[in-house]
mmCIF file of C-alpha atoms in Angstrom:
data_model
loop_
_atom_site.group_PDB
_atom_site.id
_atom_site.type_symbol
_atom_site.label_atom_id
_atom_site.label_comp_id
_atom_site.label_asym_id
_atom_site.label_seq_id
_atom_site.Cartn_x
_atom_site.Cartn_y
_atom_site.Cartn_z
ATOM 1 C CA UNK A 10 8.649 -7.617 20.061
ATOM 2 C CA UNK A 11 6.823 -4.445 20.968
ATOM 3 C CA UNK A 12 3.893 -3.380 18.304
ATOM 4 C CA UNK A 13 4.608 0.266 16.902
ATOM 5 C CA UNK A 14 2.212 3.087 16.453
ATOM 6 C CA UNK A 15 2.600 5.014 13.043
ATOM 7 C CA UNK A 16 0.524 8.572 12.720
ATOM 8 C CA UNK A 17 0.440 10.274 9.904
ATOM 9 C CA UNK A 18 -0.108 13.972 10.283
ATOM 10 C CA UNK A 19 -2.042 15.302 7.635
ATOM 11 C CA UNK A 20 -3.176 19.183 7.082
ATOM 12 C CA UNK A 21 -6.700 18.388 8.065
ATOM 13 C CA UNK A 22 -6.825 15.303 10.010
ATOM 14 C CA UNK A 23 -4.591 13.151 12.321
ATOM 15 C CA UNK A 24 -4.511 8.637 11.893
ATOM 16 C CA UNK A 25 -2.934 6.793 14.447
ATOM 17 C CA UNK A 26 -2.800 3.117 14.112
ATOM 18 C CA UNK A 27 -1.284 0.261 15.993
ATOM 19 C CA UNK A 28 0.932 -1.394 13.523
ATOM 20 C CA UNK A 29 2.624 -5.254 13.617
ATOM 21 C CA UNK A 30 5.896 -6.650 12.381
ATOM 22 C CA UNK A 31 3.771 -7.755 9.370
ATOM 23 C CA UNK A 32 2.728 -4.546 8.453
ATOM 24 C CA UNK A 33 -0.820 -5.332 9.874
ATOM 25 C CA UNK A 34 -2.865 -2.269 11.076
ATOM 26 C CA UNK A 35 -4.647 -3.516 14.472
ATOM 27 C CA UNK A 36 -6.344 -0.864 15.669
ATOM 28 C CA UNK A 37 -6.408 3.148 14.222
ATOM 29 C CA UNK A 38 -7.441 5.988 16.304
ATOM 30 C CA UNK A 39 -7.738 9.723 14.632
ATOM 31 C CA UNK A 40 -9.015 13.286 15.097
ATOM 32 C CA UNK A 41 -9.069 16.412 13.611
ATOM 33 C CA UNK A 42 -5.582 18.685 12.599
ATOM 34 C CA UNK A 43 -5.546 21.473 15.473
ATOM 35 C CA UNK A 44 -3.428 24.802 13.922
ATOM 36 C CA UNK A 45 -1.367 25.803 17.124
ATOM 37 C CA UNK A 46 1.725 23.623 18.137
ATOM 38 C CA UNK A 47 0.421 23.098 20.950
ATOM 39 C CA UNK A 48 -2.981 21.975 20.346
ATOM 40 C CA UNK A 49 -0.813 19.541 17.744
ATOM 41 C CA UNK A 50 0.974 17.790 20.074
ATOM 42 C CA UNK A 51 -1.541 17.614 22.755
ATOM 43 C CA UNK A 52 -3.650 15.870 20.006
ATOM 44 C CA UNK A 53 -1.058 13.656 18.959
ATOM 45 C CA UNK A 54 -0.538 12.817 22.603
ATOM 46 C CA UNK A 55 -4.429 11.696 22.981
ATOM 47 C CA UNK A 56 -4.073 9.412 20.125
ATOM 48 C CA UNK A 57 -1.103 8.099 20.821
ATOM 49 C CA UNK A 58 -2.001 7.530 24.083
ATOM 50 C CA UNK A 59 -5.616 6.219 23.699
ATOM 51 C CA UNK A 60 -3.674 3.387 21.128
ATOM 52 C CA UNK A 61 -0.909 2.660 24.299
ATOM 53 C CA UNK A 62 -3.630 1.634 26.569
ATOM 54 C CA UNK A 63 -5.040 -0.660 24.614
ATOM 55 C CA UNK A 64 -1.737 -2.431 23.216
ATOM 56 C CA UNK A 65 1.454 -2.488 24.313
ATOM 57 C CA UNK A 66 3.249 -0.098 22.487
ATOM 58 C CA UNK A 67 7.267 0.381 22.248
ATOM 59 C CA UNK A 68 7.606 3.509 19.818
ATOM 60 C CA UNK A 69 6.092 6.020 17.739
ATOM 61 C CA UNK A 70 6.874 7.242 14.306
ATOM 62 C CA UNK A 71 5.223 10.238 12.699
ATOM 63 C CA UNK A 72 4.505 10.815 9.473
ATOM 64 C CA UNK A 73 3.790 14.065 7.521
ATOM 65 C CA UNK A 74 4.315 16.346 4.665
ATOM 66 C CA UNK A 75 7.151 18.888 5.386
ATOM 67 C CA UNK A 76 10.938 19.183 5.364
ATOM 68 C CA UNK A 77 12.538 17.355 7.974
ATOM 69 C CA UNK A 78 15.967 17.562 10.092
ATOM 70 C CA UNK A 79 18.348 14.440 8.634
ATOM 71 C CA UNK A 80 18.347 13.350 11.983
ATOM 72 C CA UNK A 81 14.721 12.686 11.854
ATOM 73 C CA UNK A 82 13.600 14.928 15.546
ATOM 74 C CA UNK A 83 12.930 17.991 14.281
ATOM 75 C CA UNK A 84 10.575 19.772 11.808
ATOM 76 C CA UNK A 85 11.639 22.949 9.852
ATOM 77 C CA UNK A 86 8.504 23.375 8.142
ATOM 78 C CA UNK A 87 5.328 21.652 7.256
ATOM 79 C CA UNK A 88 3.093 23.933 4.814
ATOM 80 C CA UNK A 89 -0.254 22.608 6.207
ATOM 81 C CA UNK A 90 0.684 22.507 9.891
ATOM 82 C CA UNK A 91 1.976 24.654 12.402
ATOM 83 C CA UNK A 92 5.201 23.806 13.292
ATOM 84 C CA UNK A 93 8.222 26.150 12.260
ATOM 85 C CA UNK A 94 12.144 24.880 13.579
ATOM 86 C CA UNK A 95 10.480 22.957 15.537
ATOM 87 C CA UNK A 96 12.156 19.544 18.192
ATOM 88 C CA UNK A 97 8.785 17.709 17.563
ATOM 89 C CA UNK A 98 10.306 14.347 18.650
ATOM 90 C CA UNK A 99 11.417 15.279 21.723
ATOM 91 C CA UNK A 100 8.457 17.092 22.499
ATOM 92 C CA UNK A 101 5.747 14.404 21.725
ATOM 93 C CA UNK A 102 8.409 11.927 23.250
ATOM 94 C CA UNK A 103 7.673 13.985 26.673
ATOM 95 C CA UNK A 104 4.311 13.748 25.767
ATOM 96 C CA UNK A 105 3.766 10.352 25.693
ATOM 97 C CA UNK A 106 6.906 8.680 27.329
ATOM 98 C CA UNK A 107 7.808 6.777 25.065
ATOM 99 C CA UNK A 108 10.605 7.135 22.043
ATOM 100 C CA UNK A 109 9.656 9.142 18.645
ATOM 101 C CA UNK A 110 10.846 9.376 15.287
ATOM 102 C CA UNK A 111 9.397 11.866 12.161
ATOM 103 C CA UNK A 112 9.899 11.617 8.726
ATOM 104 C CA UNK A 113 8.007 12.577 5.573
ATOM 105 C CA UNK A 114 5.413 11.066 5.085
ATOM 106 C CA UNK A 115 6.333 10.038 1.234
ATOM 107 C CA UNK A 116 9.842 8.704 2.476
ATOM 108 C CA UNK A 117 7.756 6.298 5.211
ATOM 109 C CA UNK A 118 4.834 5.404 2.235
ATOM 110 C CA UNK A 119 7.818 4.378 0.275
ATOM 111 C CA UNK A 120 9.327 1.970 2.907
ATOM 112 C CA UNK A 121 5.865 0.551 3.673
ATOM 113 C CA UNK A 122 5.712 -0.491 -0.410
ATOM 114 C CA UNK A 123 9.188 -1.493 0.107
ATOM 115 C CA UNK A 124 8.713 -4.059 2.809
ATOM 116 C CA UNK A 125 5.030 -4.553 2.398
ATOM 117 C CA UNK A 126 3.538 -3.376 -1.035
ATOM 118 C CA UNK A 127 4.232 -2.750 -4.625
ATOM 119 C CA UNK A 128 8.379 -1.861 -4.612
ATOM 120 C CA UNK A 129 8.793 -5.450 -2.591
ATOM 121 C CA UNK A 130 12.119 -6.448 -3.796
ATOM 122 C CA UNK A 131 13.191 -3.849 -5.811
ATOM 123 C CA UNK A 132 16.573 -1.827 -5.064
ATOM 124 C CA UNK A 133 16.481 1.522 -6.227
ATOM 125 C CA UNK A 134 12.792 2.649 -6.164
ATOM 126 C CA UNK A 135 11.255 6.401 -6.356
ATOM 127 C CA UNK A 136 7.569 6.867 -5.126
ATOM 128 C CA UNK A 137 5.371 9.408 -6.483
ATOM 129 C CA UNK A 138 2.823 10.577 -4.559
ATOM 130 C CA UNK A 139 -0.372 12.377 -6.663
ATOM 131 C CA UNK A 140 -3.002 13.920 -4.718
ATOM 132 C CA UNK A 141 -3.222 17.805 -3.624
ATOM 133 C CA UNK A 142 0.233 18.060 -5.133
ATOM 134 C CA UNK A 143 3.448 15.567 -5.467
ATOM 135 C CA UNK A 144 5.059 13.889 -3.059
ATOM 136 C CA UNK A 145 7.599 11.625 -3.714
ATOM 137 C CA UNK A 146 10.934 9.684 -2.227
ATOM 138 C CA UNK A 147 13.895 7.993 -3.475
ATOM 139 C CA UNK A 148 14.972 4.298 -1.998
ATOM 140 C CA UNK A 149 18.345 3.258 -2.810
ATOM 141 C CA UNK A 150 19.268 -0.259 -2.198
ATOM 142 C CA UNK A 151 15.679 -0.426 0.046
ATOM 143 C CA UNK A 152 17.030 2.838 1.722
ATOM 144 C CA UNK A 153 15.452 6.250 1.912
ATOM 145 C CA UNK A 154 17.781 8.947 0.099
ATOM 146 C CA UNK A 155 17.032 11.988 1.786
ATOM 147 C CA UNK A 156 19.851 14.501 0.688
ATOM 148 C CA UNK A 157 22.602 16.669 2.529
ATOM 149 C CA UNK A 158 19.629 18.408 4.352
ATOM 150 C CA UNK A 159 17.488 15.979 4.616
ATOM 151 C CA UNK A 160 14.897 17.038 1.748
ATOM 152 C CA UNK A 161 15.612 15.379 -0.499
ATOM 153 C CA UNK A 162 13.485 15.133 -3.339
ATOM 154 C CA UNK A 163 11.112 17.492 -4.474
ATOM 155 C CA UNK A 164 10.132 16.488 -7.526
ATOM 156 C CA UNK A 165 7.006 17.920 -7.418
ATOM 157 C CA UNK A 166 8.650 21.378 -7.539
ATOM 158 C CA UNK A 167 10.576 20.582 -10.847
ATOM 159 C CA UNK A 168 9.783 23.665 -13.112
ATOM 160 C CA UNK A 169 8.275 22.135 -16.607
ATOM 161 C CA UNK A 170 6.628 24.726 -17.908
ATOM 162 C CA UNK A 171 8.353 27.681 -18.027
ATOM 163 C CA UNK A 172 6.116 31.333 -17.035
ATOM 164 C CA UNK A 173 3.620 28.559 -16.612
ATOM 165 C CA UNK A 174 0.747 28.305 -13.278
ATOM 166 C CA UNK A 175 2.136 29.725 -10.124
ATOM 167 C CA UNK A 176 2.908 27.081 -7.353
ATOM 168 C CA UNK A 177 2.290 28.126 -3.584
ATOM 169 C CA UNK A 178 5.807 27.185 -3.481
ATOM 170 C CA UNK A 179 6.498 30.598 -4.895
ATOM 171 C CA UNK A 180 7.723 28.978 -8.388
ATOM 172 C CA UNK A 181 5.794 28.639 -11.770
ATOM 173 C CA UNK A 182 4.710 25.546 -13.864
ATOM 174 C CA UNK A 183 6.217 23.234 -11.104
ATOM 175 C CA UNK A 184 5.318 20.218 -12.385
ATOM 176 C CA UNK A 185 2.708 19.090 -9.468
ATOM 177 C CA UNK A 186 0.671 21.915 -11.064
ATOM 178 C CA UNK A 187 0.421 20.318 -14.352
ATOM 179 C CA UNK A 188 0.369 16.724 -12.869
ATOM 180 C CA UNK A 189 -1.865 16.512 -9.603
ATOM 181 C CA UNK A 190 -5.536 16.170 -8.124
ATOM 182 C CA UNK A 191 -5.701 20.302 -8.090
ATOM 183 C CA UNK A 192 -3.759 20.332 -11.242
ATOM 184 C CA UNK A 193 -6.859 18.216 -12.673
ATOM 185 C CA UNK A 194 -9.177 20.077 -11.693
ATOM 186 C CA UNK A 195 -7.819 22.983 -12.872
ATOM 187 C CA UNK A 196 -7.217 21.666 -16.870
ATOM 188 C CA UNK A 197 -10.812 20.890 -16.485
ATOM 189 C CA UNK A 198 -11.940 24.245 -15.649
ATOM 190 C CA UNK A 199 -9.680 25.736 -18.304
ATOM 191 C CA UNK A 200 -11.520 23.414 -21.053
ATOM 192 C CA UNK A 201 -14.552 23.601 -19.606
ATOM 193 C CA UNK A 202 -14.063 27.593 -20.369
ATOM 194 C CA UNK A 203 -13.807 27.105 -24.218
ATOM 195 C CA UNK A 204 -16.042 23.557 -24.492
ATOM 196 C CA UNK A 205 -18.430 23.116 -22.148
ATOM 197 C CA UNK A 206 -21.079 22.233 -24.333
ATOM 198 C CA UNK A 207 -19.318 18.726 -24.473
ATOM 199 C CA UNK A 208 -19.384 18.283 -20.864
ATOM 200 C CA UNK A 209 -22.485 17.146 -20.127
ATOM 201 C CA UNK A 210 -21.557 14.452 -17.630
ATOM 202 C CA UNK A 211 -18.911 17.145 -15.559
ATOM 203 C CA UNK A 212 -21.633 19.651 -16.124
ATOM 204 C CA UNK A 213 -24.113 18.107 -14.449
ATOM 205 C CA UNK A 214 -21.600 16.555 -11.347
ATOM 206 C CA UNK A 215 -20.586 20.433 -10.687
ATOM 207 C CA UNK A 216 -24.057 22.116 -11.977
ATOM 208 C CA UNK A 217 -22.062 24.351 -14.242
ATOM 209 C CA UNK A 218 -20.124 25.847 -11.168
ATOM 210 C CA UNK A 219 -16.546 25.973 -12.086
ATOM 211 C CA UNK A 220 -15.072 25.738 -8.137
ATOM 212 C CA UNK A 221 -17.337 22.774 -7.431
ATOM 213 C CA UNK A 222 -14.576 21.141 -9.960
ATOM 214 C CA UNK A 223 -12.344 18.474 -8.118
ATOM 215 C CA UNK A 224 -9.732 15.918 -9.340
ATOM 216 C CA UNK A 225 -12.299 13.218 -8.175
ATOM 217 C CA UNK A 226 -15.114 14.204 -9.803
ATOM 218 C CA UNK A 227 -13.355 15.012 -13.121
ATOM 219 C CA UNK A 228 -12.182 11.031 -12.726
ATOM 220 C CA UNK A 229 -15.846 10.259 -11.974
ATOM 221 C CA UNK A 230 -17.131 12.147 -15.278
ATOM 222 C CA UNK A 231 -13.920 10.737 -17.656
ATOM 223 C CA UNK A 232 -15.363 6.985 -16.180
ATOM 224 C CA UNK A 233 -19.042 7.787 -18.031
ATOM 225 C CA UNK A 234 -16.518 9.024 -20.783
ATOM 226 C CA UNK A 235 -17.466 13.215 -20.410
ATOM 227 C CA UNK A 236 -15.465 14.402 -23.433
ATOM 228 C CA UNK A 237 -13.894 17.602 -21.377
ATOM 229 C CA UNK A 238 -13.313 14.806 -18.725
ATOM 230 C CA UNK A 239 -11.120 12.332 -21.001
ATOM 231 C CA UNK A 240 -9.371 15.599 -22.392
ATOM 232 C CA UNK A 241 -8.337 16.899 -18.968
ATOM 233 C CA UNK A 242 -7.441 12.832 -17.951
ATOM 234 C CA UNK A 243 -5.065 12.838 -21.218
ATOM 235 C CA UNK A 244 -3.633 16.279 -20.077
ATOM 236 C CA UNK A 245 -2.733 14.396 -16.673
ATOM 237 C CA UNK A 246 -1.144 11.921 -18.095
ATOM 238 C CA UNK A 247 0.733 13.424 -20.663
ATOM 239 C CA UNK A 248 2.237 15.465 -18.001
ATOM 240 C CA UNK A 249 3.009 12.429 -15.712
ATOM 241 C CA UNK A 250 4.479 10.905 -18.482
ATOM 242 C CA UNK A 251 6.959 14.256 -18.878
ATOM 243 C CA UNK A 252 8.050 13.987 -15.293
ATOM 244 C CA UNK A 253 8.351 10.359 -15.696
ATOM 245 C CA UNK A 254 10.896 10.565 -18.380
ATOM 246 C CA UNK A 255 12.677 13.536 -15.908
ATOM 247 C CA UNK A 256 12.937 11.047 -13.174
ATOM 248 C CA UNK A 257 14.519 8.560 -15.822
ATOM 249 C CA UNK A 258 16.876 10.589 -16.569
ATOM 250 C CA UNK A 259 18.367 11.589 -12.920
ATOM 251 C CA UNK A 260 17.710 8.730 -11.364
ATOM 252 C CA UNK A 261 17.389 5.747 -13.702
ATOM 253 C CA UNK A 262 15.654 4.017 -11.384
ATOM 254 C CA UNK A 263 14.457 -0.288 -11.339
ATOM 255 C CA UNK A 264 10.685 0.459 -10.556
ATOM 256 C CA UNK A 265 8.813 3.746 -10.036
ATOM 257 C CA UNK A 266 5.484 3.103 -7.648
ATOM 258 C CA UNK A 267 2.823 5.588 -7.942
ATOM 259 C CA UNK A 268 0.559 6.406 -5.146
ATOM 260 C CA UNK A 269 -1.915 9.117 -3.735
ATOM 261 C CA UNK A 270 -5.597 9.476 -4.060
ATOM 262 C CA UNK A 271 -5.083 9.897 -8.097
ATOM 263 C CA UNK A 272 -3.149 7.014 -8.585
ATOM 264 C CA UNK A 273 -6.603 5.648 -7.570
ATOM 265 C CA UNK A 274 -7.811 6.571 -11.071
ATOM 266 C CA UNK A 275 -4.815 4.958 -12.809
ATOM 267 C CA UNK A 276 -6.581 2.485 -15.267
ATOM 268 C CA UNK A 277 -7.773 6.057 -16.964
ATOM 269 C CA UNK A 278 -4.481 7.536 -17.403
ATOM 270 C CA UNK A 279 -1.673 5.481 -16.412
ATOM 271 C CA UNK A 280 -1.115 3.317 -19.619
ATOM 272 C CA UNK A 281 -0.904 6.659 -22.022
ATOM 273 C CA UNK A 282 1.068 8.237 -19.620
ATOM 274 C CA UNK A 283 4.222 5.004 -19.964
ATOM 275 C CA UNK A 284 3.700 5.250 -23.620
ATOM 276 C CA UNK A 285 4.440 9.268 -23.222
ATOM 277 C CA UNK A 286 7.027 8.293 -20.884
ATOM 278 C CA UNK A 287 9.216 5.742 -23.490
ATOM 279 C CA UNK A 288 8.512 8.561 -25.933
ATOM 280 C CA UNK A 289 9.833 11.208 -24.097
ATOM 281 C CA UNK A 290 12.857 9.806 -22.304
ATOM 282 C CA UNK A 291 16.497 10.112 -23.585
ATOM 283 C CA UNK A 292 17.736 7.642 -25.909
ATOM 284 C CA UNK A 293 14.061 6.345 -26.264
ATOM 285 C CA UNK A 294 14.415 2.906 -28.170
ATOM 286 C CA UNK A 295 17.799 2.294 -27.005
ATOM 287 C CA UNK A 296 17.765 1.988 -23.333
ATOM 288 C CA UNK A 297 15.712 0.035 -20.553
ATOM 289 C CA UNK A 298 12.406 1.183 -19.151
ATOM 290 C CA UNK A 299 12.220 1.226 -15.554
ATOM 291 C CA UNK A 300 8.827 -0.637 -14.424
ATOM 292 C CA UNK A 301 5.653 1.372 -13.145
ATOM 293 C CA UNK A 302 3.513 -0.261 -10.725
ATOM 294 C CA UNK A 303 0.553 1.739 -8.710
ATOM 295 C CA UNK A 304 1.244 1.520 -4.845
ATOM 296 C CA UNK A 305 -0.536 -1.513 -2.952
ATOM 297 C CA UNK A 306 -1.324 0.185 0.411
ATOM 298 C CA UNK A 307 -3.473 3.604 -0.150
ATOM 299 C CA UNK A 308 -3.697 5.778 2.559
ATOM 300 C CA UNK A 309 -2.705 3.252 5.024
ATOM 301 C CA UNK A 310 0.999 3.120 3.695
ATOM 302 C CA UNK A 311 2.140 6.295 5.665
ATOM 303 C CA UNK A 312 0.933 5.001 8.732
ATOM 304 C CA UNK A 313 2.401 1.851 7.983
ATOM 305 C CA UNK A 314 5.509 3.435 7.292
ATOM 306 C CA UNK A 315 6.160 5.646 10.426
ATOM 307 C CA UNK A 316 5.300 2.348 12.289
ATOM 308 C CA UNK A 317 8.077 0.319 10.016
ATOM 309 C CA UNK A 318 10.623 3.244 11.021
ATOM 310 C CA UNK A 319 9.965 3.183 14.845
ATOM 311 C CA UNK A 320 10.306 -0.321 15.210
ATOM 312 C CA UNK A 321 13.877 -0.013 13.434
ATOM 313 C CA UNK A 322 14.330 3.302 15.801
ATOM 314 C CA UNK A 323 13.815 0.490 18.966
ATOM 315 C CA UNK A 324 16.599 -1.898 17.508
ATOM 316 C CA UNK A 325 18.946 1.132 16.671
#
C-alpha cells in the first residue's frame, strides 16, 4: 500500500511527514505558518509536494486546531490560522493532485495513541491535550466522537470558575485557563506578586520580569524545587484533577491519555492531580476510576494521526 503524508497545521509552523502503515515517520518536511489563505495552501502544497517526490505518496491528511465540517473538507474556523468557511480539502487536493482529508488535530493525536501509543486497546478513550490551552477528543469503541456539528468536544471551554480569568473564547474561568501551559504561567505570576521572595530559582530563570514567565520554565524552576514553582505546579494539578472528575462524570470513560507539551512535566503534577481526581468525582469510593496514562507519541502523534486517517480515506 501507498505511504500517507500527515501535516499538522499549527499557528506558527507547518510539519509534514511521510508516515507508514506502522505508524513510522520516514521522512518530515516543515516551514513556517503564512497568515493569508493563500500563502497557507501554497505552503502546504510545497511540503506536501517536496515529501511526494521523494516517496510515493497516496493521500494527505491535515491536522490542526479549529472546528471542522463533519464531513471532514472544510474548515469553519481555526483561531490561529486564516481560514474562515473555508473547502480546504478540495483546495489543497487541487493543489497537490492527490486526495485530502482535515480533522482536528486532537481527534487525529487521539487515533495515533489509539492504534499506535498509550490508548492501544482501550474502547472508549478521551485525550486531553495541555499546552497553550486544551485540546481534547473523545474515541468511542476506537472511534472519534465528533458531535452533530462536528465539534465535538470542547472541554477546554468548560466554565469552572465562575466570574473567573477571561478566555479568548469570549467566556470566563474556562477551565484551560486554570489548567494549561499559559494558565501556568499565569498562577505563577499571580504568586510571584505576593511571594516572590521565595522564588529564587523562577526569579533568577525570568530575572524578576513577570512576562518572561512561561509554563516551561515554571516546570524547570518546580524541578530545582522553587517554592512559588511547586505552588503554581500544585495549582495545575489541582485544577486538572477538577476537570478530570468533570470528564468522569459525562463520559465515564476506560482510560483518559494526557498529552501536549505539559503533559511533558507530568511526574511533577500528575500523581496529585488522580488523587484530586478520586476525591472530587461523584460517588468517590464507590465507583471505578477510569485509568490515566500520559500520551506515548509527543508532537509527532498529530502528524501521525492525519496520516492514520488518509490511509483509511484511500480504502473508503
Amino acid at each position: 500500500m501507498k505511504l500517507t503524508v500527515g501535516v499538522d497545521v499549527g499557528g506558527t509552523s507547518v510539519r509534514a511527514g511521510v508516515v507508514d502503515a506502522d505508524g513510522t515517520i520516514l521522512d518530515t518536511a516543515r516551514t513556517p505558518t503564512p497568515r493569508s489563505d493563500g500563502a497557507l495552501e501554497a505552503a502546504l502544497a510545497r511540503v506536501v509536494g517536496e515529501l511526494a517526490e521523494r516517496y510515493p505518496v497516496g493521500a494527505v491528511g491535515l491536522a490542526l486546531a479549529g472546528f471542522i465540517t463533519p464531513d471532514r473538507r472544510g474548515v469553519r474556523f481555526a483561531p490561529h490560522l486564516s481560514w474562515r468557511d473555508a473547502p480546504v480539502a478540495d483546495r489543497i487536493a487541487d493543489l497537490v493532485g492527490l486526495p485530502v482529508v482535515v480533522e482536528h488535530d486532537a481527534n487525529a493525536a487521539a487515533l495515533a495513541e489509539r492504534h499506535f501509543g498509550a490508548a492501544a486497546g482501550a474502547a472508549t478513550v478521551v485525550f486531553i491535550a495541555i499546552g497553550t490551552g486544551i485540546g481534547s477528543a473523545l474515541l468511542l469503541d476506537g472511534q472519534v466522537y465528533r458531535g452533530a456539528f462536528g465539534v465535538a468536544p470542547e472541554l477546554g471551554h468548560l466554565p469552572v470558575v465562575p466570574e473567573g480569568r477571561p478566555c479568548p473564547c469570549g467566556k470566563n474561568g474556562c477551565w484551560e485557563r486554570y489548567c494549561s501551559g499559559t494558565a501556568l504561567a499565569a498562577t505563577a505570576v499571580e504568586l510571584l506578586a505576593r511571594n516572590g521572595r521565595r522564588s529564587p530559582v523562577l526569579r533568577r530563570l525570568v530575572r524578576s520580569d513577570p512576562g518572561l514567565v512561561t509554563g516551561q520554565r515554571v516546570a524547570a524552576a518546580a524541578r530545582e524545587g522553587d517554592t512559588v514553582a511547586c505552588e503554581a505546579m500544585d495549582e495545575l494539578a489541582r485544577w486538572l484533577g477538577t476537570g478530570l472528575a468533570l470528564v468522569a462524570d459525562v463520559f465515564d470513560p476506560e482510560l483518559v491519555v494526557i498529552g501536549g507539551g505539559v503533559s511533558e512535566s507530568a511526574p511533577l503534577f500528575l500523581d496529585e492531580a488522580r488523587e484530586h481526581y478520586a476525591r472530587m468525582v461523584t460517588g468517590a469510593g464507590r465507583r471505578p476510576l477510569f485509568r490515566i496514562r500520559t500520551a506515548q507519541l509527543g508532537d509527532s502523534a498529530a502528524v501521525v494521526g492525519a496520516a492514520r486517517l488518509a490511509r483509511e480515506a484511500l480504502t473508503e
